[in-house]
Short mmCIF file of C-alpha atoms in Angstrom, two decimals:
data_model
loop_
_atom_site.label_atom_id
_atom_site.label_comp_id
_atom_site.label_asym_id
_atom_site.label_seq_id
_atom_site.Cartn_x
_atom_site.Cartn_y
_atom_site.Cartn_z
CA UNK A 18 -214.78 -18.20 12.63
CA UNK A 19 -215.82 -20.76 15.17
CA UNK A 20 -212.37 -22.33 15.62
CA UNK A 21 -209.75 -20.55 17.65
CA UNK A 22 -206.07 -20.37 16.84
CA UNK A 23 -203.84 -22.90 18.54
CA UNK A 24 -201.92 -21.65 21.52
CA UNK A 25 -198.46 -20.28 20.77
CA UNK A 26 -196.04 -22.84 22.18
CA UNK A 27 -192.55 -21.54 22.82
CA UNK A 28 -189.80 -23.70 24.28
CA UNK A 29 -186.16 -23.05 25.02
CA UNK A 30 -184.23 -25.95 23.49
CA UNK A 31 -180.70 -24.70 24.03
CA UNK A 32 -179.26 -22.10 26.34
CA UNK A 33 -175.61 -22.17 27.30
CA UNK A 34 -172.98 -19.58 28.04
CA UNK A 35 -173.40 -19.16 31.76
CA UNK A 36 -176.96 -17.84 31.83
CA UNK A 37 -178.72 -18.44 35.12
CA UNK A 38 -181.58 -20.93 34.77
CA UNK A 39 -183.76 -18.53 36.72
CA UNK A 40 -183.65 -16.17 33.75
CA UNK A 41 -185.23 -18.68 31.38
CA UNK A 42 -188.91 -17.77 31.90
CA UNK A 43 -188.21 -14.07 31.46
CA UNK A 44 -186.05 -14.74 28.43
CA UNK A 45 -188.72 -16.94 26.89
CA UNK A 46 -191.31 -14.23 27.35
CA UNK A 47 -189.04 -11.51 25.93
CA UNK A 48 -188.19 -13.58 22.86
CA UNK A 49 -191.80 -14.62 22.37
CA UNK A 50 -192.99 -11.03 22.04
CA UNK A 51 -191.53 -10.13 18.60
CA UNK A 52 -192.33 -13.60 17.25
CA UNK A 53 -195.95 -13.41 18.38
CA UNK A 54 -196.16 -9.90 16.96
CA UNK A 55 -195.01 -11.20 13.57
CA UNK A 56 -197.37 -14.18 13.56
CA UNK A 57 -200.36 -12.08 14.59
CA UNK A 58 -199.59 -9.39 12.02
CA UNK A 59 -198.62 -11.71 9.16
CA UNK A 60 -201.31 -14.36 9.60
CA UNK A 61 -204.14 -12.59 11.45
CA UNK A 62 -207.18 -14.56 12.46
CA UNK A 63 -209.73 -12.06 11.14
CA UNK A 64 -210.27 -9.09 8.87
CA UNK A 65 -210.29 -11.02 5.58
CA UNK A 66 -210.25 -10.53 2.70
CA UNK A 67 -207.22 -8.30 3.04
CA UNK A 68 -203.83 -7.62 1.58
CA UNK A 69 -202.79 -5.35 4.40
CA UNK A 70 -200.16 -7.02 6.55
CA UNK A 71 -198.28 -3.87 7.51
CA UNK A 72 -198.38 -4.79 11.18
CA UNK A 73 -196.33 -7.94 10.56
CA UNK A 74 -192.95 -6.28 10.80
CA UNK A 75 -193.38 -3.95 13.75
CA UNK A 76 -190.83 -5.94 15.75
CA UNK A 77 -188.32 -6.38 12.93
CA UNK A 78 -185.28 -4.21 12.30
CA UNK A 79 -186.02 -1.76 9.47
CA UNK A 80 -183.60 -3.40 7.03
CA UNK A 81 -184.87 -6.90 7.79
CA UNK A 82 -188.46 -5.68 7.43
CA UNK A 83 -187.63 -4.22 4.02
CA UNK A 84 -186.19 -7.57 2.89
CA UNK A 85 -189.12 -9.48 4.36
CA UNK A 86 -191.60 -7.30 2.47
CA UNK A 87 -189.91 -8.41 -0.75
CA UNK A 88 -190.73 -11.99 0.29
CA UNK A 89 -194.22 -11.14 1.57
CA UNK A 90 -195.74 -14.20 -0.09
CA UNK A 91 -193.69 -16.22 2.40
CA UNK A 92 -193.37 -13.89 5.35
CA UNK A 93 -197.07 -12.91 5.39
CA UNK A 94 -200.39 -14.18 4.12
CA UNK A 95 -200.24 -11.80 1.14
CA UNK A 96 -200.44 -14.61 -1.41
CA UNK A 97 -203.93 -15.66 -0.32
CA UNK A 98 -205.26 -12.90 1.90
CA UNK A 99 -207.40 -11.32 -0.79
CA UNK A 100 -209.23 -14.59 -1.52
CA UNK A 101 -210.04 -15.74 2.01
CA UNK A 102 -212.75 -15.04 4.53
CA UNK A 103 -210.75 -16.26 7.50
CA UNK A 104 -207.60 -17.95 8.72
CA UNK A 105 -207.04 -20.43 11.52
CA UNK A 106 -203.60 -21.23 12.87
CA UNK A 107 -203.88 -24.75 14.15
CA UNK A 108 -200.19 -25.03 14.94
CA UNK A 109 -197.94 -22.33 16.35
CA UNK A 110 -194.73 -23.86 17.54
CA UNK A 111 -191.46 -22.07 18.30
CA UNK A 112 -188.22 -23.70 19.47
CA UNK A 113 -185.53 -21.33 20.71
CA UNK A 114 -181.77 -21.87 20.46
CA UNK A 115 -180.06 -19.12 22.38
CA UNK A 116 -176.47 -17.89 22.23
CA UNK A 117 -174.87 -16.42 25.31
CA UNK A 118 -171.35 -15.91 26.51
CA UNK A 119 -170.15 -15.01 30.00
CA UNK A 120 -173.76 -14.91 31.12
CA UNK A 121 -174.80 -12.32 28.53
CA UNK A 122 -177.32 -13.29 25.89
CA UNK A 123 -176.38 -12.19 22.37
CA UNK A 124 -178.96 -13.65 20.03
CA UNK A 125 -181.30 -16.48 19.29
CA UNK A 126 -182.57 -18.63 16.49
CA UNK A 127 -186.28 -19.37 16.58
CA UNK A 128 -187.31 -22.45 14.62
CA UNK A 129 -190.89 -21.73 13.76
CA UNK A 130 -193.64 -24.03 12.50
CA UNK A 131 -197.03 -22.63 11.63
CA UNK A 132 -199.90 -24.80 10.43
CA UNK A 133 -202.45 -22.59 8.68
CA UNK A 134 -205.93 -23.18 7.33
CA UNK A 135 -207.33 -20.52 5.05
CA UNK A 136 -211.12 -20.46 4.64
CA UNK A 137 -212.47 -19.66 1.19
CA UNK A 138 -215.79 -17.88 0.58
CA UNK A 139 -217.48 -21.24 -0.22
CA UNK A 140 -216.39 -22.60 3.18
CA UNK A 141 -213.70 -24.91 1.86
CA UNK A 142 -210.22 -24.76 3.33
CA UNK A 143 -206.79 -24.44 1.83
CA UNK A 144 -204.04 -25.68 4.05
CA UNK A 145 -200.46 -24.54 4.13
CA UNK A 146 -197.57 -24.26 6.49
CA UNK A 147 -194.86 -21.70 7.07
CA UNK A 148 -191.71 -23.03 8.65
CA UNK A 149 -188.09 -22.10 9.06
CA UNK A 150 -185.96 -19.81 11.14
CA UNK A 151 -186.10 -16.32 12.53
CA UNK A 152 -182.94 -14.67 13.84
CA UNK A 153 -183.32 -12.41 16.81
CA UNK A 154 -181.07 -9.96 18.51
CA UNK A 155 -181.63 -7.19 20.97
CA UNK A 156 -181.06 -3.53 21.48
CA UNK A 157 -180.82 -3.07 25.25
CA UNK A 158 -183.59 -5.41 26.42
CA UNK A 159 -185.77 -4.99 23.32
CA UNK A 160 -185.65 -8.08 21.09
CA UNK A 161 -186.01 -7.70 17.34
CA UNK A 162 -186.06 -9.99 14.34
CA UNK A 163 -183.08 -9.20 12.11
CA UNK A 164 -183.11 -12.13 9.72
CA UNK A 165 -185.18 -15.03 8.45
CA UNK A 166 -185.08 -18.18 6.37
CA UNK A 167 -188.63 -19.34 5.81
CA UNK A 168 -190.44 -21.74 3.49
CA UNK A 169 -194.11 -21.81 2.73
CA UNK A 170 -195.66 -25.10 1.68
CA UNK A 171 -199.11 -26.05 0.59
CA UNK A 172 -200.53 -29.18 2.13
CA UNK A 173 -203.25 -31.30 0.59
CA UNK A 174 -205.82 -32.73 0.44
CA UNK B 146 -184.10 -29.84 2.56
CA UNK B 147 -185.89 -27.58 0.12
CA UNK B 148 -184.16 -29.10 -2.88
CA UNK B 149 -185.20 -32.57 -1.77
CA UNK B 150 -188.81 -31.46 -1.49
CA UNK B 151 -188.72 -29.91 -4.93
CA UNK B 152 -187.36 -33.12 -6.40
CA UNK B 153 -190.11 -35.06 -4.75
CA UNK B 154 -192.69 -32.66 -6.13
CA UNK B 155 -191.16 -33.09 -9.57
CA UNK B 156 -191.29 -36.88 -9.22
CA UNK B 157 -194.98 -36.78 -8.28
CA UNK B 158 -195.73 -34.64 -11.29
CA UNK B 159 -193.86 -37.04 -13.55
CA UNK B 160 -195.71 -40.05 -12.14
CA UNK B 161 -198.97 -38.23 -12.63
CA UNK B 162 -198.14 -37.79 -16.28
CA UNK B 163 -197.11 -41.37 -17.08
CA UNK B 164 -199.06 -43.63 -14.70
CA UNK B 165 -202.77 -44.30 -15.43
CA UNK B 166 -205.02 -42.96 -12.68
CA UNK B 167 -206.56 -46.41 -12.06
CA UNK B 168 -203.19 -47.90 -11.17
CA UNK B 169 -202.57 -45.64 -8.21
CA UNK B 170 -204.72 -44.84 -5.23
CA UNK B 171 -205.90 -41.31 -4.73
CA UNK B 172 -203.37 -39.32 -2.78
CA UNK B 173 -203.97 -39.09 0.92
CA UNK B 174 -201.18 -36.73 1.73
CA UNK B 175 -198.97 -34.47 -0.19
CA UNK B 176 -196.60 -31.66 0.37
CA UNK B 177 -195.09 -29.23 -2.05
CA UNK B 178 -192.86 -26.25 -1.64
CA UNK B 179 -194.55 -23.10 -2.74
CA UNK B 180 -191.99 -20.51 -1.97
CA UNK B 181 -189.04 -19.62 0.18
CA UNK B 182 -187.48 -16.42 1.39
CA UNK B 183 -184.27 -15.56 3.15
CA UNK B 184 -182.78 -12.29 4.30
CA UNK B 185 -180.61 -10.77 6.96
CA UNK B 186 -180.08 -7.25 8.22
CA UNK B 187 -176.33 -6.95 7.71
CA UNK B 188 -174.63 -3.82 8.91
CA UNK B 189 -172.94 -3.25 5.53
CA UNK B 190 -173.19 -4.55 1.97
CA UNK B 191 -169.49 -5.38 2.07
CA UNK B 192 -167.54 -6.36 5.18
CA UNK B 193 -163.76 -6.65 5.31
CA UNK B 194 -162.22 -8.80 7.99
CA UNK B 195 -158.53 -9.31 8.64
CA UNK B 196 -157.86 -12.82 9.92
CA UNK B 197 -154.51 -13.24 11.62
CA UNK B 198 -152.85 -16.38 12.89
CA UNK B 199 -150.56 -15.51 15.78
CA UNK B 200 -147.44 -17.63 16.21
CA UNK B 201 -147.34 -16.95 19.96
CA UNK B 202 -145.67 -19.79 21.83
CA UNK B 203 -146.89 -20.83 25.28
CA UNK B 204 -146.58 -17.87 27.65
CA UNK B 205 -146.23 -15.31 24.85
CA UNK B 206 -148.96 -12.71 24.26
CA UNK B 207 -151.16 -13.77 21.34
CA UNK B 208 -151.86 -10.17 20.30
CA UNK B 209 -148.21 -9.12 20.43
CA UNK B 210 -146.53 -11.95 18.59
CA UNK B 211 -145.74 -12.27 14.90
CA UNK B 212 -148.61 -13.05 12.59
CA UNK B 213 -147.95 -16.36 10.89
CA UNK B 214 -151.03 -16.12 8.67
CA UNK B 215 -152.48 -12.93 7.21
CA UNK B 216 -155.73 -13.18 5.30
CA UNK B 217 -157.82 -10.20 4.26
CA UNK B 218 -161.36 -11.47 3.73
CA UNK B 219 -164.04 -9.49 1.92
CA UNK B 220 -167.66 -10.60 2.22
CA UNK B 221 -170.54 -9.36 0.09
CA UNK B 222 -173.70 -9.63 2.17
CA UNK B 223 -175.91 -8.87 -0.83
CA UNK B 224 -174.75 -11.39 -3.44
CA UNK B 225 -173.24 -13.72 -0.80
CA UNK B 226 -169.83 -14.00 -2.45
CA UNK B 227 -166.46 -13.52 -0.79
CA UNK B 228 -162.80 -13.20 -1.52
CA UNK B 229 -159.83 -14.15 0.63
CA UNK B 230 -156.63 -12.27 -0.11
CA UNK B 231 -153.60 -13.97 1.34
CA UNK B 232 -150.69 -11.72 2.20
CA UNK B 233 -147.37 -13.57 2.46
CA UNK B 234 -146.03 -13.05 5.95
CA UNK B 235 -142.60 -12.00 4.68
CA UNK B 236 -144.05 -9.14 2.62
CA UNK B 237 -141.77 -6.16 3.09
CA UNK B 238 -144.01 -3.19 3.74
CA UNK B 239 -144.26 0.12 5.50
CA UNK B 240 -145.44 -0.39 9.07
CA UNK B 241 -146.94 2.91 10.22
CA UNK B 242 -144.72 4.44 12.89
CA UNK B 243 -142.09 1.74 12.61
CA UNK B 244 -140.58 2.04 9.15
CA UNK B 245 -140.10 -0.82 6.67
CA UNK B 246 -140.18 -4.38 7.87
CA UNK B 247 -141.82 -7.74 7.25
CA UNK B 248 -145.56 -7.42 7.69
CA UNK B 249 -145.60 -10.26 10.22
CA UNK B 250 -143.66 -8.01 12.62
CA UNK B 251 -146.42 -5.40 12.69
CA UNK B 252 -148.35 -7.20 15.43
CA UNK B 253 -145.23 -7.29 17.63
CA UNK B 254 -144.78 -3.53 17.19
CA UNK B 255 -148.35 -2.46 17.84
CA UNK B 256 -150.78 -5.34 18.04
CA UNK B 257 -153.55 -6.22 15.54
CA UNK B 258 -154.36 -2.54 14.98
CA UNK B 259 -150.88 -1.91 13.58
CA UNK B 260 -151.12 -4.99 11.37
CA UNK B 261 -154.45 -3.69 10.08
CA UNK B 262 -152.82 -0.33 9.37
CA UNK B 263 -149.97 -2.03 7.50
CA UNK B 264 -152.44 -4.09 5.47
CA UNK B 265 -154.41 -0.93 4.70
CA UNK B 266 -151.20 0.76 3.57
CA UNK B 267 -150.39 -2.13 1.26
CA UNK B 268 -153.85 -2.76 -0.17
CA UNK B 269 -155.82 0.44 0.43
CA UNK B 270 -158.51 -1.59 2.22
CA UNK B 271 -159.20 -0.82 5.87
CA UNK B 272 -160.60 -3.89 7.61
CA UNK B 273 -163.85 -3.50 9.58
CA UNK B 274 -162.85 -6.32 11.91
CA UNK B 275 -159.60 -7.96 12.91
CA UNK B 276 -159.67 -11.53 14.11
CA UNK B 277 -156.63 -13.12 15.76
CA UNK B 278 -156.33 -16.84 16.43
CA UNK B 279 -153.60 -18.56 18.39
CA UNK B 280 -152.33 -22.02 17.48
CA UNK B 281 -154.28 -23.75 20.29
CA UNK B 282 -157.29 -21.56 19.48
CA UNK B 283 -157.30 -22.71 15.86
CA UNK B 284 -156.99 -26.34 16.93
CA UNK B 285 -159.89 -26.00 19.38
CA UNK B 286 -162.11 -24.20 16.89
CA UNK B 287 -161.53 -26.74 14.12
CA UNK B 288 -162.10 -29.65 16.50
CA UNK B 289 -165.14 -27.83 17.90
CA UNK B 290 -166.89 -27.89 14.54
CA UNK B 291 -165.89 -31.45 13.78
CA UNK B 292 -163.01 -30.78 11.40
CA UNK B 293 -162.59 -28.79 8.21
CA UNK B 294 -162.41 -29.99 4.63
CA UNK B 295 -159.94 -28.49 2.17
CA UNK B 296 -158.13 -29.48 -0.99
CA UNK B 297 -154.47 -30.47 -0.73
CA UNK B 298 -152.72 -29.35 -3.90
CA UNK B 299 -149.21 -30.64 -3.36
CA UNK B 300 -147.68 -33.51 -1.44
CA UNK B 301 -146.84 -32.12 1.98
CA UNK B 302 -144.54 -33.68 4.52
CA UNK B 303 -143.11 -32.00 7.57
CA UNK B 304 -142.35 -35.32 9.26
CA UNK B 305 -145.05 -34.81 11.89
CA UNK B 306 -147.83 -34.56 9.27
CA UNK B 307 -148.08 -35.93 5.76
CA UNK B 308 -150.83 -34.85 3.36
CA UNK B 309 -151.41 -36.28 -0.10
CA UNK B 310 -153.00 -34.26 -2.92
CA UNK B 311 -156.79 -34.37 -3.02
CA UNK B 312 -159.67 -33.57 -0.71
CA UNK B 313 -158.90 -33.96 2.97
CA UNK B 314 -160.79 -33.52 6.20
CA UNK B 315 -158.48 -31.90 8.72
CA UNK B 316 -158.60 -32.27 12.46
CA UNK B 317 -157.51 -29.25 14.47
CA UNK B 318 -153.86 -30.27 14.70
CA UNK B 319 -153.81 -31.23 11.02
CA UNK B 320 -155.39 -27.92 10.02
CA UNK B 321 -152.67 -26.06 11.91
CA UNK B 322 -149.98 -28.08 10.11
CA UNK B 323 -151.66 -27.54 6.73
CA UNK B 324 -151.77 -23.79 7.36
CA UNK B 325 -148.11 -23.64 8.36
CA UNK B 326 -146.20 -26.05 6.12
CA UNK B 327 -144.38 -24.36 3.28
CA UNK B 328 -141.44 -26.63 2.66
CA UNK B 329 -142.03 -28.67 -0.43
CA UNK B 330 -144.52 -26.21 -1.83
CA UNK B 331 -143.24 -24.92 -5.20
CA UNK B 332 -144.56 -21.44 -4.49
CA UNK B 333 -143.28 -21.45 -0.91
CA UNK B 334 -144.97 -18.77 1.17
CA UNK B 335 -147.36 -17.93 -1.67
CA UNK B 336 -148.70 -21.50 -1.81
CA UNK B 337 -148.87 -21.62 1.98
CA UNK B 338 -150.94 -18.47 1.93
CA UNK B 339 -153.20 -20.08 -0.67
CA UNK B 340 -153.63 -23.11 1.60
CA UNK B 341 -154.66 -20.81 4.46
CA UNK B 342 -157.32 -19.28 2.22
CA UNK B 343 -158.55 -22.76 1.25
CA UNK B 344 -158.75 -23.63 4.93
CA UNK B 345 -160.91 -20.56 5.59
CA UNK B 346 -163.14 -21.51 2.68
CA UNK B 347 -163.39 -25.08 3.96
CA UNK B 348 -164.17 -23.83 7.45
CA UNK B 349 -166.99 -21.72 6.10
CA UNK B 350 -168.37 -24.71 4.16
CA UNK B 351 -168.30 -26.85 7.31
CA UNK B 352 -170.11 -24.18 9.29
CA UNK B 353 -172.74 -23.65 6.61
CA UNK B 354 -173.38 -27.41 6.42
CA UNK B 355 -173.78 -27.45 10.18
CA UNK B 356 -176.60 -24.91 10.04
CA UNK B 357 -178.93 -27.75 9.10
CA UNK B 358 -178.61 -29.01 12.67
CA UNK B 359 -180.74 -27.13 15.19
CA UNK B 360 -178.60 -25.31 17.71
CA UNK B 361 -175.36 -25.86 15.80
CA UNK B 362 -174.79 -22.17 15.14
CA UNK B 363 -175.26 -21.13 18.74
CA UNK B 364 -173.03 -23.95 20.00
CA UNK B 365 -170.27 -23.17 17.45
CA UNK B 366 -170.44 -19.47 18.27
CA UNK B 367 -170.20 -20.38 21.94
CA UNK B 368 -166.96 -22.30 21.30
CA UNK B 369 -165.67 -19.37 19.26
CA UNK B 370 -166.55 -16.86 21.97
CA UNK B 371 -164.97 -18.96 24.71
CA UNK B 372 -161.58 -18.94 23.02
CA UNK B 373 -161.67 -15.47 21.47
CA UNK B 374 -160.50 -12.22 22.98
CA UNK B 375 -162.84 -9.69 21.42
CA UNK B 376 -164.17 -6.21 21.95
CA UNK B 377 -167.40 -7.14 20.20
CA UNK B 378 -170.44 -7.47 22.42
CA UNK B 379 -172.30 -10.80 22.39
CA UNK B 380 -175.01 -9.11 20.33
CA UNK B 381 -172.51 -7.87 17.74
CA UNK B 382 -170.84 -11.28 17.70
CA UNK B 383 -174.15 -12.99 17.02
CA UNK B 384 -175.11 -10.58 14.24
CA UNK B 385 -171.69 -10.81 12.62
CA UNK B 386 -171.70 -14.61 12.83
CA UNK B 387 -175.12 -14.87 11.25
CA UNK B 388 -174.06 -12.43 8.53
CA UNK B 389 -170.83 -14.30 7.74
CA UNK B 390 -172.77 -17.55 7.38
CA UNK B 391 -174.94 -16.10 4.62
CA UNK B 392 -171.84 -16.34 2.39
CA UNK B 393 -172.08 -19.16 -0.13
CA UNK B 394 -168.87 -21.25 0.16
CA UNK B 395 -169.09 -22.05 -3.55
CA UNK B 396 -168.78 -18.34 -4.23
CA UNK B 397 -165.58 -17.82 -2.22
CA UNK B 398 -162.59 -16.97 -4.38
CA UNK B 399 -159.18 -17.67 -2.84
CA UNK B 400 -156.45 -15.24 -3.91
CA UNK B 401 -152.91 -14.47 -2.84
CA UNK B 402 -151.11 -11.20 -3.47
CA UNK B 403 -148.49 -11.58 -6.14
CA UNK B 404 -144.87 -10.70 -5.48
CA UNK B 405 -141.30 -11.84 -5.72
CA UNK B 406 -138.70 -13.03 -3.25
CA UNK B 407 -135.64 -10.92 -2.53
CA UNK B 408 -133.52 -9.49 0.22
CA UNK B 409 -133.77 -6.44 2.44
CA UNK B 410 -130.30 -6.31 3.95
CA UNK B 411 -129.68 -9.84 5.22
CA UNK B 412 -133.34 -10.68 5.54
CA UNK B 413 -135.17 -12.82 3.00
CA UNK B 414 -138.38 -10.98 2.17
CA UNK B 415 -141.23 -10.78 -0.34
CA UNK B 416 -141.70 -7.68 -2.44
CA UNK B 417 -145.35 -7.26 -3.33
CA UNK B 418 -146.23 -6.74 -6.98
CA UNK B 419 -147.88 -3.36 -6.49
CA UNK B 420 -149.39 -3.20 -9.97
CA UNK B 421 -151.05 -6.59 -9.53
CA UNK B 422 -152.12 -5.67 -5.99
CA UNK B 423 -153.77 -2.45 -7.15
CA UNK B 424 -155.50 -4.28 -9.97
CA UNK B 425 -156.93 -6.94 -7.63
CA UNK B 426 -158.00 -4.36 -5.05
CA UNK B 427 -159.70 -2.24 -7.70
CA UNK B 428 -161.63 -5.34 -8.73
CA UNK B 429 -162.82 -6.40 -5.28
CA UNK B 430 -162.83 -3.30 -3.09
CA UNK B 431 -166.50 -2.36 -3.54
CA UNK B 432 -168.13 -5.75 -3.95
CA UNK B 433 -165.72 -8.40 -2.58
CA UNK B 434 -166.31 -10.28 -5.80
CA UNK B 435 -163.52 -11.29 -8.17
CA UNK B 436 -164.45 -10.42 -11.74
CA UNK B 437 -160.97 -10.97 -13.15
CA UNK B 438 -158.75 -13.84 -12.19
CA UNK B 439 -156.61 -13.43 -9.13
#
């Protein structure tokens, strides 16, 4: 593939509950980690054709990962992975809405938008997007995805 | 959002079938929904929460005053249904360690834990969580989410507030009145308990509608946390809140324990219909879903 994936853009849109502003960069990085892990594992740039997206849920809670596997046509590239030679993510946007109380962060909603181009063996592209929400919580300082509400849409031409 | 997109996709397909190709330009853009998926890692398949309304007056301890509203709420996190079981506050029950009394006195004797124990003794269901709201807390929460819709069944008039039958959007102060008024209701405390359940259902519907707005959930939970005395950590609060909001308001069944009015000494009380109570509990205990009528 000659085209590179778009940069992962993560912004904090809402953070209340007495959290010090100085914590924002660290919080953004910590929340970005499981989301980036999912995107990279679910919609990898290379290695096609493949139906192996096992790495997608490494940063999910076990129960959420089990549910997400049932929706793998939405939560991963399983629907098309076997028919493609490559994938380019030309949009990777994440907006974070964070809940905190008394200065302690409890969870976050990540509104995710992925713009994806799948390359077929003849060089043509099929375009689709995956968008929706991921719900994150933490165990100690380790953030995990514990829920999701995602839609996958095909875009044309 | 998704439904709207599906309708649009259906409309495009219909146009494609009835409009000659020459009469329409080739499409330049299009968008169709392929698939959607939703799931949440809930701690349990069924969660039971006891929601108590404390009638603490200014200066009185919220957790050690009588409970004016007692609602046992079961939530099925798998099929996203729920049941609210209203327990009339005058129900005459065994309060562990304190003998027989009205169930609303249990919180005075031993706080929310004792009320939960009394409810468990009556129903056989031990709540996983107990939630206590004060009058000002309820008003703030309802106002904080922009009001709550519920159905008014009977004409209600307590001089300060008048509600006519039909759908109504309640402000915080109105919601408190709606939850408390029992005069004029043919079923008295039983109808009042039903109204409290309807208010919970309406509150859930309002919250679920709000989820469409980015950041609404976190803001609403922030309001809740600010006015709630809880031993749940912020992480547990977030997970529980997200789990509760997977419940489909259309699948919430509002029930009230059956019983009859009578006297215990000089006190006017409610005697629970134990046969009906056992029957309802047997129906909902494992799945929080009403298969019979309640």
